[in-house]
Amino acid sequence: MRLALWEARHAAALKNYDDAARFYMTLFNDLELEERRKYLDEFVAVLEEMGSANAGSDYSKQIMLLLQSRVLFPHEATVLNASAKFFFVVGRLLEAFDFAQEAVSGSEGLSHIYALVNLENIKSNIMDQWHWAMLNDMNRNAAYASAIELVANWRPESRVLDLGTGTGLLTSIARRLCFHLINSTARLSSWHFKRDVYCCEVDLNMCDIAEKILNEAVIRKHSSEIILEDIGSEKIDVVITETMDCGLLGEGIACSLYDIHTRILSSSPVIVPRCATVYACIIESTAIMDEHVSVFCGCRFASDSVTASYDTSGTLGELEPYWCCSAAEIRGGYKILSKTIEIFAVNFDSRAELYKIVNTGITELRMTPIIRDGTAHCIMAWFSCLLFPGAPLLNTSPETTGCWQQALYPLPKPMSLHRGCICTLKIKAYKDQLLCALRDIVIPEDPEIAENVEQPCSSDNGNNTLLKGKNVEQESKTDKDESSVLPSKRSRHDSDTSTSMIISYKNYASP
């Protein structure tokens, strides 16, 4: 026994962790469980090091040692945690998740805390946190289940592709492999597609999960790489996808659908979702301005979420067009200053509309009346989506509690607005970006309102927001010119509006 213990510790000191684990197990075979526990900590330390010390191997020997350790220490949380760490290090995240989950359920005290930390770290590496919220959004899941049921009843002979399947939830619904909620009771669906249901996914972790759930291979490709041979050499009749971010286009839904429209869809396809509409309003929130605009040595600097919609070069590159945030979590809350208006709409089953978005882009102006006085800091946007006629609408407005956040477009510079003004928003949809910028403020011929709006926002202190890299001398020059520019530009707005003054927000906020 002493020899086995010496050999185990000697091998561990030499970082021969596989040999050390085997010597410890030889020692444990001659001991009762309580005696084994005396050496548990040093044994667990060896188990935790095995994965990192054997990078590039097939790990079959190490896995066998871990399984043997489970026999020697049944339901031991520290051994389960060590096993979870091993599988995490070697990239086998699903096995790591299983071990960590078992460790959580069978532990207490400090070991339980370690197990919880391990489990959350593994979950975050399997998929982003927002994906967990999405999977648990019952309204979203029920809406998709309803839409799929309607399509399956209408066209049961269709061939189906789930584009970006993730964990395989929508594919499992389409294949009638899962339960869904009807009137708060679970029942197995009586509908199903009678022909093939394919799914594709580019994230390897997601593919592993989906294949485990579906018990069938996933097409491990981006949809743009799929060829007819991947889908049985026949074109697809129904496409199901949930690749919509809080700004609708950010996950590339328009690009992906246009691509498969041109290559692998039949002549009369069904797209789920059918169409979507984006809405927006102007809000007041100093917290949002604080998050995205800062002052350093007299210069103001703005985040990508600010500069993207006001970029004049035409090359956005990797700029993030908006900030994703739940309106309910905005620090200090917010005040809505304008009416909610529709800023963008798209029919996903229209190849012509998708062509415009993907190839030329769509640029439009929208007008929103100001309904209360305040300081504008941000434009907040969300969408509603019709998956299929008769199915519940998906709604991501601030009043909802689903998995989607809202898209926030912080302004480069605060702007004092007053009730009765009309703001013009410039909207551009191009590929996977939806940009929204404040362009003009139309002021009615009202001396009191005009006087108020001519004054800069008190919190601004006369400084314009700088795009990154601009110097403060340019800012000062713009401020001097601005006082003469603002009152001089007047026009007739429309037949229902008296003679009005139009302030260019672009000039006001430009460096």
C-alpha positions as a printed NumPy array, in Angstrom:
array([[  0.   ,   0.   ,   0.   ],
       [  2.779,   2.416,   0.916],
       [  4.556,   1.616,  -2.332],
       [  1.439,   2.404,  -4.381],
       [  0.987,   5.714,  -2.539],
       [  4.658,   6.636,  -3.064],
       [  4.477,   5.75 ,  -6.763],
       [  1.271,   7.792,  -7.17 ],
       [  2.747,  10.886,  -5.547],
       [  6.038,  10.487,  -7.392],
       [  4.265,  10.209, -10.757],
       [  2.157,  13.278,  -9.938],
       [  5.291,  15.249,  -9.062],
       [  6.726,  14.31 , -12.463],
       [  3.4  ,  15.386, -14.08 ],
       [  2.729,  11.853, -15.29 ],
       [ -0.904,  12.221, -14.302],
       [ -2.223,   9.122, -16.073],
       [  0.262,   6.919, -14.216],
       [ -0.463,   8.739, -10.969],
       [ -4.203,   8.072, -11.332],
       [ -3.576,   4.372, -11.958],
       [ -1.339,   4.081,  -8.883],
       [ -3.974,   5.811,  -6.746],
       [ -6.585,   3.344,  -7.984],
       [ -4.295,   0.448,  -7.121],
       [ -4.047,   1.915,  -3.637],
       [ -7.828,   2.377,  -3.354],
       [ -8.572,  -1.227,  -4.31 ],
       [ -7.155,  -2.316,  -0.94 ],
       [ -8.996,   0.316,   1.108],
       [-12.522,   0.843,   2.348],
       [-14.417,   3.905,   1.147],
       [-13.775,   5.916,   4.31 ],
       [-10.035,   5.193,   4.105],
       [ -9.992,   6.201,   0.434],
       [-11.398,   9.618,   1.336],
       [ -8.142,  10.453,   3.149],
       [ -6.44 ,  10.69 ,  -0.235],
       [ -9.403,  12.078,  -2.186],
       [ -8.157,  15.659,  -2.558],
       [ -4.795,  14.709,  -4.054],
       [ -6.466,  12.115,  -6.289],
       [ -8.976,  14.68 ,  -7.578],
       [ -6.133,  17.121,  -8.294],
       [ -4.564,  14.45 , -10.522],
       [ -7.846,  13.837, -12.341],
       [ -8.236,  17.56 , -13.035],
       [ -4.791,  17.758, -14.609],
       [ -5.187,  14.808, -16.97 ],
       [ -6.961,  16.701, -19.741],
       [ -4.553,  19.65 , -19.963],
       [ -1.497,  17.395, -19.763],
       [ -2.509,  15.208, -22.693],
       [ -3.496,  17.707, -25.371],
       [ -3.909,  16.109, -28.764],
       [ -4.358,  12.505, -27.61 ],
       [ -7.499,  10.441, -28.068],
       [ -8.189,  10.561, -24.301],
       [ -9.587,   7.03 , -24.284],
       [ -7.298,   5.95 , -21.431],
       [ -8.145,   9.037, -19.386],
       [-11.876,   8.504, -19.898],
       [-11.528,   4.906, -18.702],
       [ -9.745,   6.165, -15.57 ],
       [-12.56 ,   8.633, -14.915],
       [-15.17 ,   5.904, -15.233],
       [-13.227,   3.726, -12.801],
       [-13.028,   6.631, -10.363],
       [-16.836,   6.85 , -10.446],
       [-16.974,   3.232,  -9.256],
       [-14.506,   3.886,  -6.447],
       [-16.265,   7.107,  -5.358],
       [-19.934,   6.8  ,  -6.322],
       [-21.86 ,  10.123,  -6.25 ],
       [-18.798,  11.985,  -4.972],
       [-19.247,  15.647,  -5.984],
       [-15.526,  16.432,  -6.194],
       [-14.946,  13.497,  -8.553],
       [-17.913,  14.552, -10.676],
       [-16.581,  18.111, -10.799],
       [-13.143,  16.827, -11.801],
       [-14.732,  14.746, -14.555],
       [-16.697,  17.781, -15.738],
       [-13.5  ,  19.838, -15.825],
       [-11.694,  17.128, -17.798],
       [-14.379,  16.91 , -20.48 ],
       [-14.584,  20.702, -20.623],
       [-10.826,  21.031, -21.182],
       [-10.823,  18.448, -23.984],
       [-13.771,  20.142, -25.697],
       [-16.466,  17.538, -25.046],
       [-18.935,  19.997, -23.602],
       [-22.051,  17.842, -23.538],
       [-20.365,  15.176, -21.401],
       [-18.993,  17.965, -19.209],
       [-22.518,  19.33 , -18.807],
       [-23.877,  15.92 , -17.769],
       [-21.21 ,  15.469, -15.085],
       [-21.605,  19.025, -13.794],
       [-25.38 ,  18.685, -13.588],
       [-25.045,  15.458, -11.605],
       [-22.536,  17.156,  -9.305],
       [-24.999,  19.991,  -8.638],
       [-27.851,  17.646,  -7.787],
       [-25.733,  15.468,  -5.481],
       [-23.701,  18.011,  -3.531],
       [-24.03 ,  20.546,  -0.753],
       [-21.98 ,  23.256,   0.892],
       [-18.796,  24.417,  -0.823],
       [-18.81 ,  21.503,  -3.283],
       [-22.285,  22.559,  -4.388],
       [-21.062,  26.098,  -5.067],
       [-18.132,  24.783,  -7.121],
       [-20.515,  22.55 ,  -9.047],
       [-22.858,  25.458,  -9.799],
       [-19.979,  27.599, -11.052],
       [-18.774,  24.743, -13.26 ],
       [-22.258,  24.188, -14.635],
       [-22.797,  27.857, -15.512],
       [-19.366,  28.119, -17.164],
       [-20.055,  25.032, -19.239],
       [-23.513,  26.308, -20.215],
       [-22.007,  29.618, -21.347],
       [-19.503,  27.79 , -23.536],
       [-22.089,  25.46 , -25.041],
       [-24.16 ,  28.427, -26.168],
       [-24.626,  32.093, -25.363],
       [-26.784,  33.052, -22.4  ],
       [-29.438,  34.582, -24.644],
       [-29.943,  31.162, -26.243],
       [-31.   ,  29.663, -22.923],
       [-33.573,  32.43 , -22.503],
       [-34.8  ,  31.8  , -26.029],
       [-35.259,  28.081, -25.434],
       [-37.324,  28.837, -22.336],
       [-39.534,  31.447, -24.021],
       [-42.833,  29.564, -24.04 ],
       [-44.679,  32.181, -26.126],
       [-42.032,  32.008, -28.84 ],
       [-42.001,  28.214, -28.868],
       [-45.796,  27.942, -28.892],
       [-46.062,  30.46 , -31.746],
       [-43.613,  28.483, -33.871],
       [-45.351,  25.201, -32.999],
       [-48.682,  26.694, -34.074],
       [-47.229,  28.004, -37.347],
       [-45.578,  24.676, -38.149],
       [-48.823,  22.842, -37.407],
       [-50.749,  25.115, -39.783],
       [-48.214,  24.617, -42.575],
       [-48.079,  20.843, -42.036],
       [-51.864,  20.564, -42.188],
       [-51.97 ,  22.692, -45.337],
       [-49.035,  21.126, -47.196],
       [-48.153,  17.8  , -45.543],
       [-46.234,  16.552, -48.588],
       [-43.691,  19.366, -48.342],
       [-39.961,  18.897, -47.98 ],
       [-38.728,  21.033, -45.076],
       [-35.468,  22.758, -44.114],
       [-34.879,  24.22 , -40.652],
       [-32.314,  26.933, -41.301],
       [-30.015,  27.505, -38.314],
       [-31.545,  24.764, -36.199],
       [-29.551,  25.515, -33.038],
       [-30.481,  22.822, -30.54 ],
       [-32.975,  21.264, -32.959],
       [-36.162,  22.452, -31.254],
       [-38.018,  23.569, -34.384],
       [-36.88 ,  20.505, -36.309],
       [-38.17 ,  18.262, -33.55 ],
       [-41.528,  20.051, -33.728],
       [-41.656,  19.64 , -37.496],
       [-40.815,  15.951, -37.158],
       [-43.519,  15.467, -34.527],
       [-40.898,  14.353, -32.029],
       [-41.836,  16.679, -29.201],
       [-44.779,  17.81 , -27.127],
       [-46.16 ,  21.322, -27.342],
       [-48.547,  23.304, -25.227],
       [-52.184,  23.514, -26.263],
       [-54.413,  25.349, -23.777],
       [-51.744,  24.826, -21.087],
       [-51.829,  21.026, -21.465],
       [-49.193,  18.935, -23.197],
       [-50.231,  16.512, -25.881],
       [-48.5  ,  14.789, -28.762],
       [-49.282,  16.467, -32.058],
       [-51.389,  14.576, -34.579],
       [-49.964,  16.513, -37.503],
       [-46.627,  16.038, -39.216],
       [-44.808,  16.47 , -42.491],
       [-44.865,  13.244, -44.453],
       [-41.626,  13.858, -46.332],
       [-38.08 ,  14.736, -45.293],
       [-37.334,  17.388, -42.676],
       [-33.721,  18.597, -42.903],
       [-31.849,  20.961, -40.635],
       [-28.558,  22.821, -40.915],
       [-26.348,  24.471, -38.325],
       [-22.86 ,  25.962, -38.484],
       [-22.016,  26.01 , -34.75 ],
       [-20.39 ,  22.697, -33.837],
       [-21.56 ,  22.705, -30.218],
       [-25.115,  23.254, -31.387],
       [-24.739,  20.449, -33.917],
       [-23.695,  18.061, -31.159],
       [-26.722,  19.006, -29.073],
       [-29.135,  18.813, -32.   ],
       [-27.856,  15.398, -33.067],
       [-28.232,  14.137, -29.517],
       [-31.821,  15.418, -29.369],
       [-32.87 ,  14.387, -32.87 ],
       [-30.881,  11.146, -32.945],
       [-29.996,  11.992, -36.52 ],
       [-27.21 ,  13.791, -38.359],
       [-27.406,  17.55 , -38.842],
       [-26.131,  19.252, -42.001],
       [-23.041,  20.89 , -40.507],
       [-22.938,  23.804, -42.908],
       [-24.04 ,  27.381, -43.225],
       [-27.126,  27.583, -45.416],
       [-25.103,  29.362, -48.122],
       [-22.941,  26.219, -48.465],
       [-25.802,  23.733, -48.802],
       [-26.133,  22.029, -52.169],
       [-28.967,  19.888, -53.493],
       [-27.055,  16.701, -52.714],
       [-27.203,  17.621, -49.006],
       [-31.009,  17.638, -49.123],
       [-31.76 ,  14.547, -51.164],
       [-31.224,  16.175, -54.579],
       [-34.672,  17.791, -54.484],
       [-35.635,  21.37 , -53.812],
       [-37.167,  22.513, -50.542],
       [-40.83 ,  23.505, -50.199],
       [-40.901,  24.889, -46.647],
       [-38.212,  26.85 , -44.819],
       [-38.412,  27.322, -41.062],
       [-35.975,  29.673, -39.386],
       [-35.613,  31.676, -36.217],
       [-32.6  ,  33.812, -37.039],
       [-33.946,  37.184, -35.929],
       [-32.067,  39.341, -33.445],
       [-33.506,  42.317, -31.585],
       [-32.974,  44.487, -34.681],
       [-34.565,  41.822, -36.929],
       [-31.828,  41.581, -39.594],
       [-28.716,  41.239, -37.426],
       [-28.338,  37.455, -37.683],
       [-28.455,  37.58 , -41.478],
       [-32.   ,  36.324, -42.043],
       [-32.488,  38.415, -45.19 ],
       [-29.192,  37.286, -46.742],
       [-29.781,  33.617, -45.919],
       [-33.349,  33.55 , -47.216],
       [-32.45 ,  35.372, -50.426],
       [-29.613,  32.929, -51.069],
       [-31.774,  29.831, -50.677],
       [-34.576,  31.502, -52.669],
       [-32.188,  31.621, -55.624],
       [-30.753,  28.11 , -55.311],
       [-32.66 ,  25.428, -53.445],
       [-36.297,  26.488, -53.025],
       [-39.155,  25.151, -55.106],
       [-41.305,  27.428, -57.261],
       [-43.952,  28.086, -54.568],
       [-42.159,  27.929, -51.221],
       [-43.516,  28.658, -47.76 ],
       [-41.314,  30.703, -45.446],
       [-41.767,  30.648, -41.68 ],
       [-41.645,  33.516, -40.671],
       [-43.859,  35.109, -43.322],
       [-43.23 ,  38.809, -42.641],
       [-42.093,  41.285, -39.992],
       [-42.509,  44.954, -39.104],
       [-40.085,  47.092, -37.098],
       [-41.363,  49.914, -34.882],
       [-39.524,  52.735, -33.14 ],
       [-39.915,  55.707, -30.833],
       [-37.649,  58.426, -29.47 ],
       [-36.831,  58.202, -25.77 ],
       [-35.124,  60.181, -23.038],
       [-32.538,  58.33 , -20.941],
       [-29.361,  59.904, -19.609],
       [-28.109,  56.435, -18.661],
       [-28.   ,  55.403, -22.325],
       [-26.017,  58.526, -23.21 ],
       [-23.614,  57.808, -20.346],
       [-23.1  ,  54.262, -21.662],
       [-22.2  ,  55.359, -25.192],
       [-20.75 ,  58.873, -25.13 ],
       [-17.849,  59.932, -22.92 ],
       [-15.677,  63.024, -22.539],
       [-11.893,  62.835, -22.233],
       [ -9.598,  65.849, -22.251],
       [-12.332,  68.01 , -23.714],
       [-13.144,  65.6  , -26.535],
       [-16.26 ,  63.488, -26.799],
       [-16.025,  59.904, -27.983],
       [-18.924,  57.713, -29.068],
       [-19.432,  53.95 , -29.285],
       [-20.056,  52.   , -32.477],
       [-23.763,  51.935, -31.688],
       [-23.75 ,  55.726, -32.042],
       [-21.464,  56.176, -35.015],
       [-22.877,  53.408, -37.229],
       [-26.134,  55.142, -38.16 ],
       [-24.406,  58.501, -38.653],
       [-21.427,  57.219, -40.63 ],
       [-20.897,  59.24 , -43.808],
       [-18.206,  57.11 , -45.426],
       [-20.627,  54.372, -46.488],
       [-18.341,  51.638, -45.135],
       [-19.638,  50.389, -41.805],
       [-17.281,  47.433, -41.571],
       [-17.614,  45.744, -38.196],
       [-19.531,  48.559, -36.511],
       [-22.398,  47.407, -34.323],
       [-25.456,  49.263, -35.655],
       [-27.339,  49.236, -32.36 ],
       [-27.098,  48.274, -28.723],
       [-29.183,  45.318, -27.556],
       [-30.746,  45.919, -24.165],
       [-33.988,  45.136, -22.39 ],
       [-35.866,  48.406, -21.927],
       [-36.933,  47.254, -18.47 ],
       [-33.26 ,  47.1  , -17.445],
       [-32.314,  50.649, -18.484],
       [-30.801,  52.272, -15.421],
       [-33.115,  54.953, -14.094],
       [-35.83 ,  54.041, -16.571],
       [-36.721,  56.068, -19.65 ],
       [-39.361,  58.478, -20.959],
       [-41.069,  58.056, -24.323],
       [-41.068,  61.37 , -26.209],
       [-42.637,  60.43 , -29.551],
       [-45.394,  58.364, -31.016],
       [-44.491,  54.815, -31.972],
       [-44.17 ,  54.512, -35.741],
       [-43.437,  51.788, -38.266],
       [-39.93 ,  52.236, -39.659],
       [-39.389,  49.079, -41.719],
       [-41.309,  46.084, -43.033],
       [-40.311,  43.023, -45.024],
       [-42.038,  40.017, -46.586],
       [-39.628,  37.118, -46.263],
       [-41.414,  35.156, -48.965],
       [-40.817,  37.972, -51.483],
       [-37.647,  37.347, -53.433],
       [-37.845,  40.864, -54.881],
       [-37.879,  42.528, -51.454],
       [-35.016,  40.387, -50.221],
       [-33.047,  41.245, -53.365],
       [-33.311,  44.953, -52.582],
       [-32.165,  44.483, -48.992],
       [-29.217,  42.258, -49.91 ],
       [-27.97 ,  43.958, -53.073],
       [-28.866,  47.646, -53.086],
       [-30.248,  48.354, -49.655],
       [-33.459,  50.186, -48.816],
       [-33.336,  53.783, -47.573],
       [-36.501,  55.523, -46.414],
       [-37.62 ,  58.462, -44.284],
       [-40.2  ,  58.161, -41.53 ],
       [-41.803,  60.963, -39.504],
       [-42.721,  60.698, -35.843],
       [-44.586,  63.403, -33.887],
       [-43.232,  64.462, -30.501],
       [-45.932,  63.975, -27.868],
       [-44.167,  65.319, -24.754],
       [-41.318,  67.645, -23.862],
       [-37.96 ,  66.16 , -23.035],
       [-34.366,  65.575, -24.07 ],
       [-33.866,  62.985, -26.791],
       [-31.018,  60.568, -26.106],
       [-31.93 ,  57.471, -28.096],
       [-34.19 ,  55.806, -30.65 ],
       [-35.623,  52.515, -29.399],
       [-36.793,  49.86 , -31.888],
       [-38.497,  46.461, -31.76 ],
       [-40.442,  44.226, -34.131],
       [-43.551,  42.143, -34.549],
       [-43.474,  39.063, -36.727],
       [-46.179,  37.014, -38.422],
       [-44.895,  33.46 , -38.674],
       [-47.845,  32.179, -40.698],
       [-51.464,  33.35 , -41.116],
       [-53.437,  32.119, -38.124],
       [-50.421,  31.695, -35.833],
       [-49.821,  34.013, -32.848],
       [-47.748,  37.112, -33.544],
       [-44.245,  37.368, -32.134],
       [-43.904,  40.727, -30.416],
       [-40.667,  42.121, -28.965],
       [-42.003,  45.463, -27.701],
       [-40.805,  46.862, -24.337],
       [-44.076,  45.755, -22.726],
       [-43.387,  42.077, -23.414],
       [-41.296,  39.704, -21.318],
       [-39.968,  37.366, -24.   ],
       [-36.401,  36.45 , -24.878],
       [-35.818,  39.347, -27.28 ],
       [-34.364,  42.61 , -26.072],
       [-34.879,  45.946, -27.8  ],
       [-32.541,  47.633, -30.301],
       [-31.263,  50.975, -29.036],
       [-29.774,  53.627, -31.336],
       [-28.11 ,  56.211, -29.05 ],
       [-27.927,  59.738, -30.475],
       [-24.512,  61.391, -30.954],
       [-25.705,  64.428, -29.019],
       [-28.704,  65.103, -26.768],
       [-31.454,  67.174, -28.363],
       [-34.141,  69.156, -26.574],
       [-37.548,  68.381, -28.111],
       [-40.958,  69.844, -27.453],
       [-44.485,  68.637, -27.934],
       [-45.761,  69.437, -31.414],
       [-42.435,  68.984, -33.207],
       [-42.088,  66.325, -35.879],
       [-38.856,  64.334, -36.163],
       [-37.682,  62.704, -39.364],
       [-35.922,  59.356, -39.036],
       [-33.663,  58.016, -41.758],
       [-33.871,  54.234, -42.057],
       [-31.489,  52.059, -44.025],
       [-31.785,  48.287, -44.351],
       [-28.791,  46.639, -45.977],
       [-27.856,  42.975, -45.695],
       [-27.663,  42.194, -41.971],
       [-27.896,  45.786, -40.73 ],
       [-30.854,  47.997, -39.938],
       [-29.71 ,  51.573, -39.334],
       [-31.858,  54.293, -37.808],
       [-30.797,  57.935, -37.444],
       [-32.475,  61.16 , -36.419],
       [-32.301,  63.471, -39.441],
       [-34.483,  66.579, -39.138],
       [-36.702,  68.268, -36.578],
       [-39.679,  70.118, -38.032],
       [-40.816,  72.939, -35.737],
       [-44.278,  74.505, -36.17 ],
       [-44.537,  78.275, -36.493],
       [-44.874,  78.753, -32.746],
       [-42.551,  81.348, -31.166],
       [-42.447,  79.571, -27.797],
       [-41.508,  76.182, -29.28 ],
       [-39.031,  77.734, -31.719],
       [-37.32 ,  79.663, -28.914],
       [-36.974,  76.531, -26.804],
       [-35.561,  74.377, -29.6  ],
       [-32.998,  76.973, -30.704],
       [-31.293,  76.523, -27.334],
       [-28.871,  73.585, -27.067],
       [-29.588,  70.947, -24.461],
       [-28.384,  72.245, -21.085],
       [-26.532,  68.998, -20.323],
       [-24.52 ,  69.328, -23.537],
       [-22.492,  72.397, -22.445],
       [-21.997,  73.511, -26.037],
       [-19.983,  70.494, -27.111],
       [-20.801,  68.355, -30.105],
       [-20.275,  64.604, -30.05 ],
       [-17.129,  63.562, -31.889],
       [-16.813,  60.521, -34.059],
       [-13.705,  58.605, -33.051],
       [-10.458,  60.355, -33.95 ],
       [-11.856,  63.871, -34.618],
       [-10.257,  66.81 , -32.78 ],
       [-11.895,  69.362, -30.571],
       [-11.046,  72.349, -32.812],
       [-13.446,  71.072, -35.482],
       [-16.117,  70.717, -32.818],
       [-15.747,  74.346, -31.713],
       [-15.991,  75.583, -35.296],
       [-19.2  ,  73.634, -35.861],
       [-20.745,  75.057, -32.696],
       [-20.01 ,  78.608, -33.884],
       [-21.554,  77.993, -37.297],
       [-24.57 ,  76.213, -35.871],
       [-26.187,  79.288, -34.28 ],
       [-26.561,  80.922, -37.674],
       [-27.649,  77.755, -39.466],
       [-30.498,  76.553, -37.246],
       [-33.032,  79.408, -37.508],
       [-32.475,  80.175, -41.186],
       [-33.827,  77.006, -42.848],
       [-37.599,  77.046, -43.374],
       [-39.94 ,  75.073, -45.61 ],
       [-43.541,  74.01 , -46.081],
       [-43.761,  70.571, -44.449],
       [-47.069,  69.324, -45.897],
       [-50.653,  70.386, -46.487],
       [-51.597,  69.909, -42.828],
       [-48.676,  71.874, -41.383],
       [-48.268,  75.639, -41.326],
       [-45.014,  77.312, -42.31 ],
       [-42.339,  75.485, -40.313],
       [-38.681,  75.665, -39.437],
       [-36.6  ,  72.568, -40.158],
       [-33.515,  71.895, -38.068],
       [-30.978,  69.492, -39.509],
       [-29.963,  67.179, -36.678],
       [-27.066,  65.951, -38.807],
       [-25.591,  69.476, -38.851],
       [-26.386,  69.93 , -35.183],
       [-24.691,  66.711, -34.107],
       [-21.828,  66.575, -36.621],
       [-18.274,  67.328, -35.471]])
